[in-house]
CSV table of C-alpha atoms in Angstrom, one decimal:
chain,number,residue,atom,x,y,z
U,29,TYR,CA,35.8,9.2,41.0
U,30,VAL,CA,32.7,11.6,41.2
U,31,CYS,CA,32.2,13.5,44.4
U,32,SER,CA,28.5,15.4,43.8
U,33,THR,CA,26.1,17.5,45.4
U,34,TRP,CA,22.5,18.5,44.8
U,35,GLY,CA,19.2,19.7,45.6
U,36,ASN,CA,17.6,18.9,49.2
U,37,ASN,CA,21.8,19.7,50.6
U,38,HIS,CA,22.9,16.3,49.2
U,39,PHE,CA,26.5,15.4,49.1
U,40,LYS,CA,28.0,11.9,47.7
U,41,THR,CA,31.4,11.6,48.6
U,42,PHE,CA,34.1,10.0,46.0
U,43,ASP,CA,34.0,6.8,48.6
U,44,GLY,CA,30.0,7.0,47.9
U,45,ASP,CA,28.8,7.9,51.2
U,46,VAL,CA,25.5,9.5,50.7
U,47,TYR,CA,24.6,12.2,53.4
U,48,GLN,CA,22.7,15.8,54.0
U,49,PHE,CA,24.4,18.8,55.7
U,50,PRO,CA,22.4,21.9,55.2
U,51,GLY,CA,25.8,24.5,56.2
U,52,ILE,CA,25.1,28.1,54.6
U,53,CYS,CA,28.6,29.1,55.4
U,54,GLU,CA,31.9,28.5,52.7
U,55,TYR,CA,33.1,25.4,52.9
U,56,ASN,CA,36.2,23.2,51.4
U,57,PHE,CA,34.3,21.0,48.9
U,58,VAL,CA,37.2,19.6,47.6
U,59,SER,CA,41.0,20.6,47.9
U,60,ASP,CA,44.2,18.6,47.5
U,61,CYS,CA,45.4,18.0,50.6
U,62,ARG,CA,48.8,16.9,51.1
U,63,GLU,CA,51.3,19.2,53.2
U,64,ALA,CA,53.1,20.7,50.6
U,65,TYR,CA,52.4,22.6,47.2
U,66,LYS,CA,48.6,21.7,46.7
U,67,GLU,CA,47.3,21.4,43.1
U,68,PHE,CA,44.2,22.6,43.9
U,69,SER,CA,40.8,23.5,46.0
U,70,VAL,CA,37.5,24.2,45.4
U,71,HIS,CA,35.1,25.8,47.5
U,72,ILE,CA,31.3,26.7,47.4
U,73,GLN,CA,28.6,28.3,49.3
U,74,ARG,CA,25.2,28.0,49.5
U,75,ALA,CA,22.3,30.0,50.3
U,76,LEU,CA,18.2,30.1,50.2
U,77,ASN,CA,16.6,31.4,47.0
U,78,SER,CA,13.4,33.2,46.6
U,79,ASN,CA,11.3,29.6,47.1
U,80,GLY,CA,13.5,28.3,50.0
U,81,HIS,CA,15.2,25.8,47.9
U,82,PRO,CA,19.4,25.6,48.7
U,83,GLU,CA,21.2,27.3,45.6
U,84,ILE,CA,25.1,27.6,45.6
U,85,GLN,CA,25.8,31.2,45.4
U,86,TYR,CA,29.5,30.8,44.0
U,87,ILE,CA,32.3,28.3,43.6
U,88,LEU,CA,35.7,29.6,44.0
U,89,MET,CA,38.6,27.7,42.7
U,90,LYS,CA,42.4,27.2,42.9
U,91,ILE,CA,44.7,25.5,40.1
U,92,LYS,CA,47.8,25.7,41.0
U,93,ASP,CA,48.2,29.4,40.6
U,94,ILE,CA,45.2,30.2,38.8
U,95,THR,CA,42.1,31.6,41.1
U,96,VAL,CA,38.4,31.1,38.9
U,97,TYR,CA,34.7,32.7,40.7
U,98,LEU,CA,31.8,31.2,39.1
U,99,LYS,CA,28.7,33.2,40.0
U,100,PRO,CA,25.4,32.5,37.4
U,101,ASN,CA,26.5,33.7,34.0
U,102,LEU,CA,29.5,35.0,35.3
U,103,VAL,CA,33.4,33.9,35.2
U,104,VAL,CA,35.9,35.8,36.8
U,105,VAL,CA,40.0,34.5,36.2
U,106,ASP,CA,42.4,36.3,38.7
U,107,GLY,CA,39.9,39.1,39.4
U,108,ARG,CA,39.1,39.8,35.6
U,109,ILE,CA,35.2,38.5,33.9
U,110,VAL,CA,36.4,36.7,31.3
U,111,LYS,CA,34.3,35.2,28.0
U,112,THR,CA,33.8,31.7,27.3
U,113,PRO,CA,35.1,29.2,26.2
U,114,TYR,CA,38.4,30.6,28.1
U,115,TYR,CA,41.8,28.5,28.1
U,116,THR,CA,44.8,29.5,30.1
U,117,SER,CA,47.8,27.3,31.2
U,118,GLY,CA,46.3,24.2,31.6
U,119,VAL,CA,42.6,25.4,32.2
U,120,LEU,CA,39.8,24.9,30.0
U,121,ILE,CA,36.3,27.1,30.6
U,122,GLU,CA,33.2,26.3,29.0
U,123,SER,CA,29.4,27.5,29.8
U,124,GLY,CA,26.7,27.3,28.2
U,125,GLU,CA,22.6,27.8,29.0
U,126,ILE,CA,22.8,25.2,31.8
U,127,TYR,CA,26.2,24.2,33.0
U,128,THR,CA,29.5,25.8,33.2
U,129,LYS,CA,32.5,23.3,32.6
U,130,ILE,CA,35.9,23.2,34.1
U,131,TYR,CA,38.8,21.0,32.5
U,132,ALA,CA,42.1,21.0,34.5
U,133,LYS,CA,45.0,18.8,32.7
U,134,LEU,CA,45.9,18.2,36.1
U,135,GLY,CA,43.5,15.6,36.6
U,136,MET,CA,40.1,17.1,37.1
U,137,VAL,CA,36.5,18.4,35.3
U,138,LEU,CA,34.3,20.6,37.3
U,139,MET,CA,30.8,20.6,36.2
U,140,TRP,CA,27.8,23.2,37.6
U,141,ASN,CA,24.4,23.4,36.4
U,142,GLN,CA,24.7,27.1,37.8
U,143,GLN,CA,22.2,26.5,40.8
U,144,ASP,CA,22.2,23.6,43.0
U,145,ALA,CA,23.9,20.7,41.4
U,146,LEU,CA,27.9,20.4,40.9
U,147,MET,CA,30.0,17.6,40.7
U,148,VAL,CA,33.6,17.0,40.3
U,149,GLU,CA,35.6,14.0,38.8
U,150,LEU,CA,39.1,13.8,39.8
U,151,ASP,CA,42.2,11.3,38.4
U,152,ASN,CA,43.1,8.6,40.7
U,153,LYS,CA,46.1,9.6,41.3
U,154,PHE,CA,44.6,11.9,44.0
U,155,ASN,CA,43.8,9.0,45.8
U,156,ASN,CA,43.5,9.5,50.0
U,157,TYR,CA,45.1,13.1,49.3
U,158,THR,CA,42.0,15.1,48.7
U,159,CYS,CA,39.7,16.5,52.0
U,160,GLY,CA,36.8,18.8,52.1
U,161,LEU,CA,32.7,17.8,52.0
U,162,CYS,CA,33.7,15.1,49.4
U,163,GLY,CA,36.0,13.0,51.7
U,164,ASP,CA,39.5,11.8,51.4
U,165,TYR,CA,39.0,9.5,48.4
U,166,ASN,CA,40.6,6.4,50.1
U,167,GLY,CA,37.9,4.0,48.3
U,168,ILE,CA,36.9,2.9,51.8
U,169,PRO,CA,33.5,4.4,52.5
U,170,ILE,CA,32.6,6.0,56.0
U,171,TYR,CA,36.1,5.6,57.2
U,172,ASN,CA,38.1,8.6,58.0
U,173,GLU,CA,34.8,10.9,57.0
U,174,PHE,CA,32.3,9.5,59.7
U,175,ILE,CA,34.7,7.5,61.4
U,176,ASN,CA,38.2,8.9,62.1
U,177,GLY,CA,40.5,6.9,64.9
U,178,ASP,CA,37.7,6.2,67.8
U,179,VAL,CA,36.1,9.1,66.7
U,180,SER,CA,32.3,8.9,64.9
U,181,TYR,CA,31.2,12.0,63.1
U,182,ASN,CA,27.4,12.6,62.5
U,183,SER,CA,27.2,14.3,59.0
U,184,ILE,CA,26.4,17.5,60.4
U,185,THR,CA,29.3,17.6,62.1
U,186,TYR,CA,31.8,16.2,59.3
U,187,GLY,CA,30.1,19.1,57.5
U,188,ASN,CA,31.0,21.9,60.3
U,189,LEU,CA,34.6,20.7,60.1
U,190,GLN,CA,34.9,21.7,56.2
U,191,LYS,CA,33.9,25.8,57.0
U,192,ILE,CA,36.5,28.3,55.9
U,193,SER,CA,37.1,30.0,58.6
U,194,LYS,CA,36.5,34.2,57.2
U,195,PRO,CA,36.5,36.5,60.4
U,196,ASN,CA,33.9,38.5,59.2
U,197,ALA,CA,31.5,36.0,57.9
U,198,LYS,CA,28.0,36.1,58.7
U,199,CYS,CA,26.6,32.4,59.0
U,200,GLU,CA,26.0,30.2,61.8
U,201,ASP,CA,26.8,26.3,61.9
U,202,PRO,CA,24.0,24.2,62.1
U,203,ASP,CA,23.4,22.4,64.9
U,204,GLU,CA,25.4,19.2,65.3
U,205,THR,CA,23.2,17.8,68.2
U,206,GLN,CA,20.0,18.2,65.9
U,207,ALA,CA,19.5,15.0,63.8
U,208,LEU,CA,18.4,15.6,60.7
U,209,PRO,CA,14.7,14.3,60.8
U,210,SER,CA,14.7,10.6,59.4
U,211,CYS,CA,11.9,9.6,56.5
U,212,ASN,CA,10.0,6.5,55.9
U,213,GLU,CA,7.7,7.3,53.9
U,214,HIS,CA,7.1,8.0,50.1
U,215,ARG,CA,9.5,5.0,48.9
U,216,ASP,CA,6.8,3.0,46.6
U,217,GLU,CA,6.3,6.8,44.5
U,218,CYS,CA,10.6,7.3,44.5
U,219,GLN,CA,11.2,4.0,43.6
U,220,ARG,CA,8.4,4.2,40.4
U,221,LEU,CA,9.7,7.4,39.3
U,222,LEU,CA,13.4,6.2,39.4
U,223,THR,CA,12.9,2.2,38.2
U,224,SER,CA,10.7,4.2,35.2
U,225,PRO,CA,11.5,3.1,31.6
U,226,ALA,CA,13.2,5.8,30.8
U,227,PHE,CA,16.0,4.9,33.4
U,228,ALA,CA,16.5,1.2,32.2
U,229,ASP,CA,19.6,1.8,31.5
U,230,CYS,CA,20.7,3.5,34.6
U,231,ARG,CA,19.4,0.5,37.1
U,232,LEU,CA,22.8,-1.6,36.7
U,233,ARG,CA,25.3,0.9,36.7
U,234,LEU,CA,24.0,3.4,40.0
U,235,ASN,CA,23.1,2.2,43.4
U,236,LEU,CA,19.6,3.1,43.2
U,237,GLU,CA,19.0,3.0,46.9
U,238,MET,CA,21.0,6.0,47.5
U,239,TYR,CA,18.9,8.0,45.2
U,240,ILE,CA,15.3,6.6,46.8
U,241,GLN,CA,16.8,7.5,50.4
U,242,ALA,CA,17.5,11.0,48.7
U,243,CYS,CA,14.1,11.2,47.0
U,244,MET,CA,12.2,10.1,50.2
U,245,GLN,CA,14.2,12.7,52.3
U,246,ASP,CA,13.3,15.4,49.5
U,247,LYS,CA,9.6,14.4,49.7
U,248,CYS,CA,9.9,14.2,53.5
U,249,ALA,CA,11.3,18.4,53.3
U,250,CYS,CA,8.2,19.8,51.2
U,251,ASN,CA,6.1,18.3,53.9
U,252,GLY,CA,2.9,17.2,51.0
U,253,LYS,CA,3.0,19.7,49.0
U,254,GLU,CA,2.0,18.3,45.9
U,255,ASP,CA,5.1,20.0,44.0
U,256,SER,CA,7.2,17.5,41.4
U,257,SER,CA,9.9,20.7,42.1
U,258,CYS,CA,10.7,18.9,45.5
U,259,LEU,CA,11.7,15.8,43.9
U,260,CYS,CA,13.2,17.4,40.1
U,261,SER,CA,16.6,17.6,41.8
U,262,THR,CA,17.3,14.1,42.9
U,263,ILE,CA,15.8,12.9,39.4
U,264,SER,CA,18.1,15.2,37.8
U,265,GLU,CA,21.2,14.2,39.8
U,266,TYR,CA,20.5,10.3,39.2
U,267,SER,CA,19.7,11.2,34.9
U,268,ARG,CA,23.2,12.9,35.1
U,269,GLN,CA,25.2,9.9,37.4
U,270,CYS,CA,23.9,7.5,35.1
U,271,SER,CA,24.7,9.6,31.6
U,272,HIS,CA,28.3,9.7,33.6
U,273,ALA,CA,28.5,5.8,34.1
U,274,GLY,CA,28.0,5.8,30.4
U,275,GLY,CA,24.2,5.0,30.7
U,276,HIS,CA,21.4,6.4,28.1
U,277,PRO,CA,18.6,7.6,30.3
U,278,GLY,CA,15.5,8.7,28.3
U,279,GLU,CA,13.2,11.6,28.3
U,280,TRP,CA,11.8,11.4,32.0
U,281,ARG,CA,10.7,15.2,32.2
U,282,THR,CA,7.0,15.9,31.2
U,283,GLN,CA,5.0,19.1,30.9
U,284,ASN,CA,3.8,18.0,34.3
U,285,PHE,CA,6.8,16.9,35.9
U,286,CYS,CA,9.8,18.7,36.0
């Protein structure tokens, strides 16, 4: 029951679809999409940092009637900067060196590493009620996200549909006709990294192939630069998701890697 985004514009929906979407506008990441009273919404905006890597610039949340705005090392609630830990009517916000975490009593936990990686966990009472980049949470991969009735979408079209329209926003939609480059190289390296002894406890808990594919795409996108930072975000995500699934990843970071 986790939706996440990380690294090189990777997304994983509640239903387990993994896709890439490189948009830099503000998007609906996940919202309660019932017609009447919506319990929550989470919007995100990405941009490229000075190294050319995508990072989340800000997260804008509404939880019932409370508005929370997050930037790295900054938490703003209803327009006021607050110190953490901060608690207000059913919402607890904690912020450490690395992670900002929000616990909402309505059944949501949000965790952001203040850079590229965001994870939202939702109570299953929201099954079939969500929309956004995280999908509809109906338990069925592909359906209603990438296949809706008789229409099928690619990941760019699907991502663009989640844009929040802001009249004065300066951002271009990614081109839906340009497929993201496919990548069939680097499988051995990615497989070796993700099946190292440090991750022995993760193999049976997660869909390994999904992370191997993301790792391969990261490696291709780095155009052969021998740069371990190309791979760190997907390996980190694998480690986080493994912990979240009850696993105990070992020490995989070294002086020379990540």
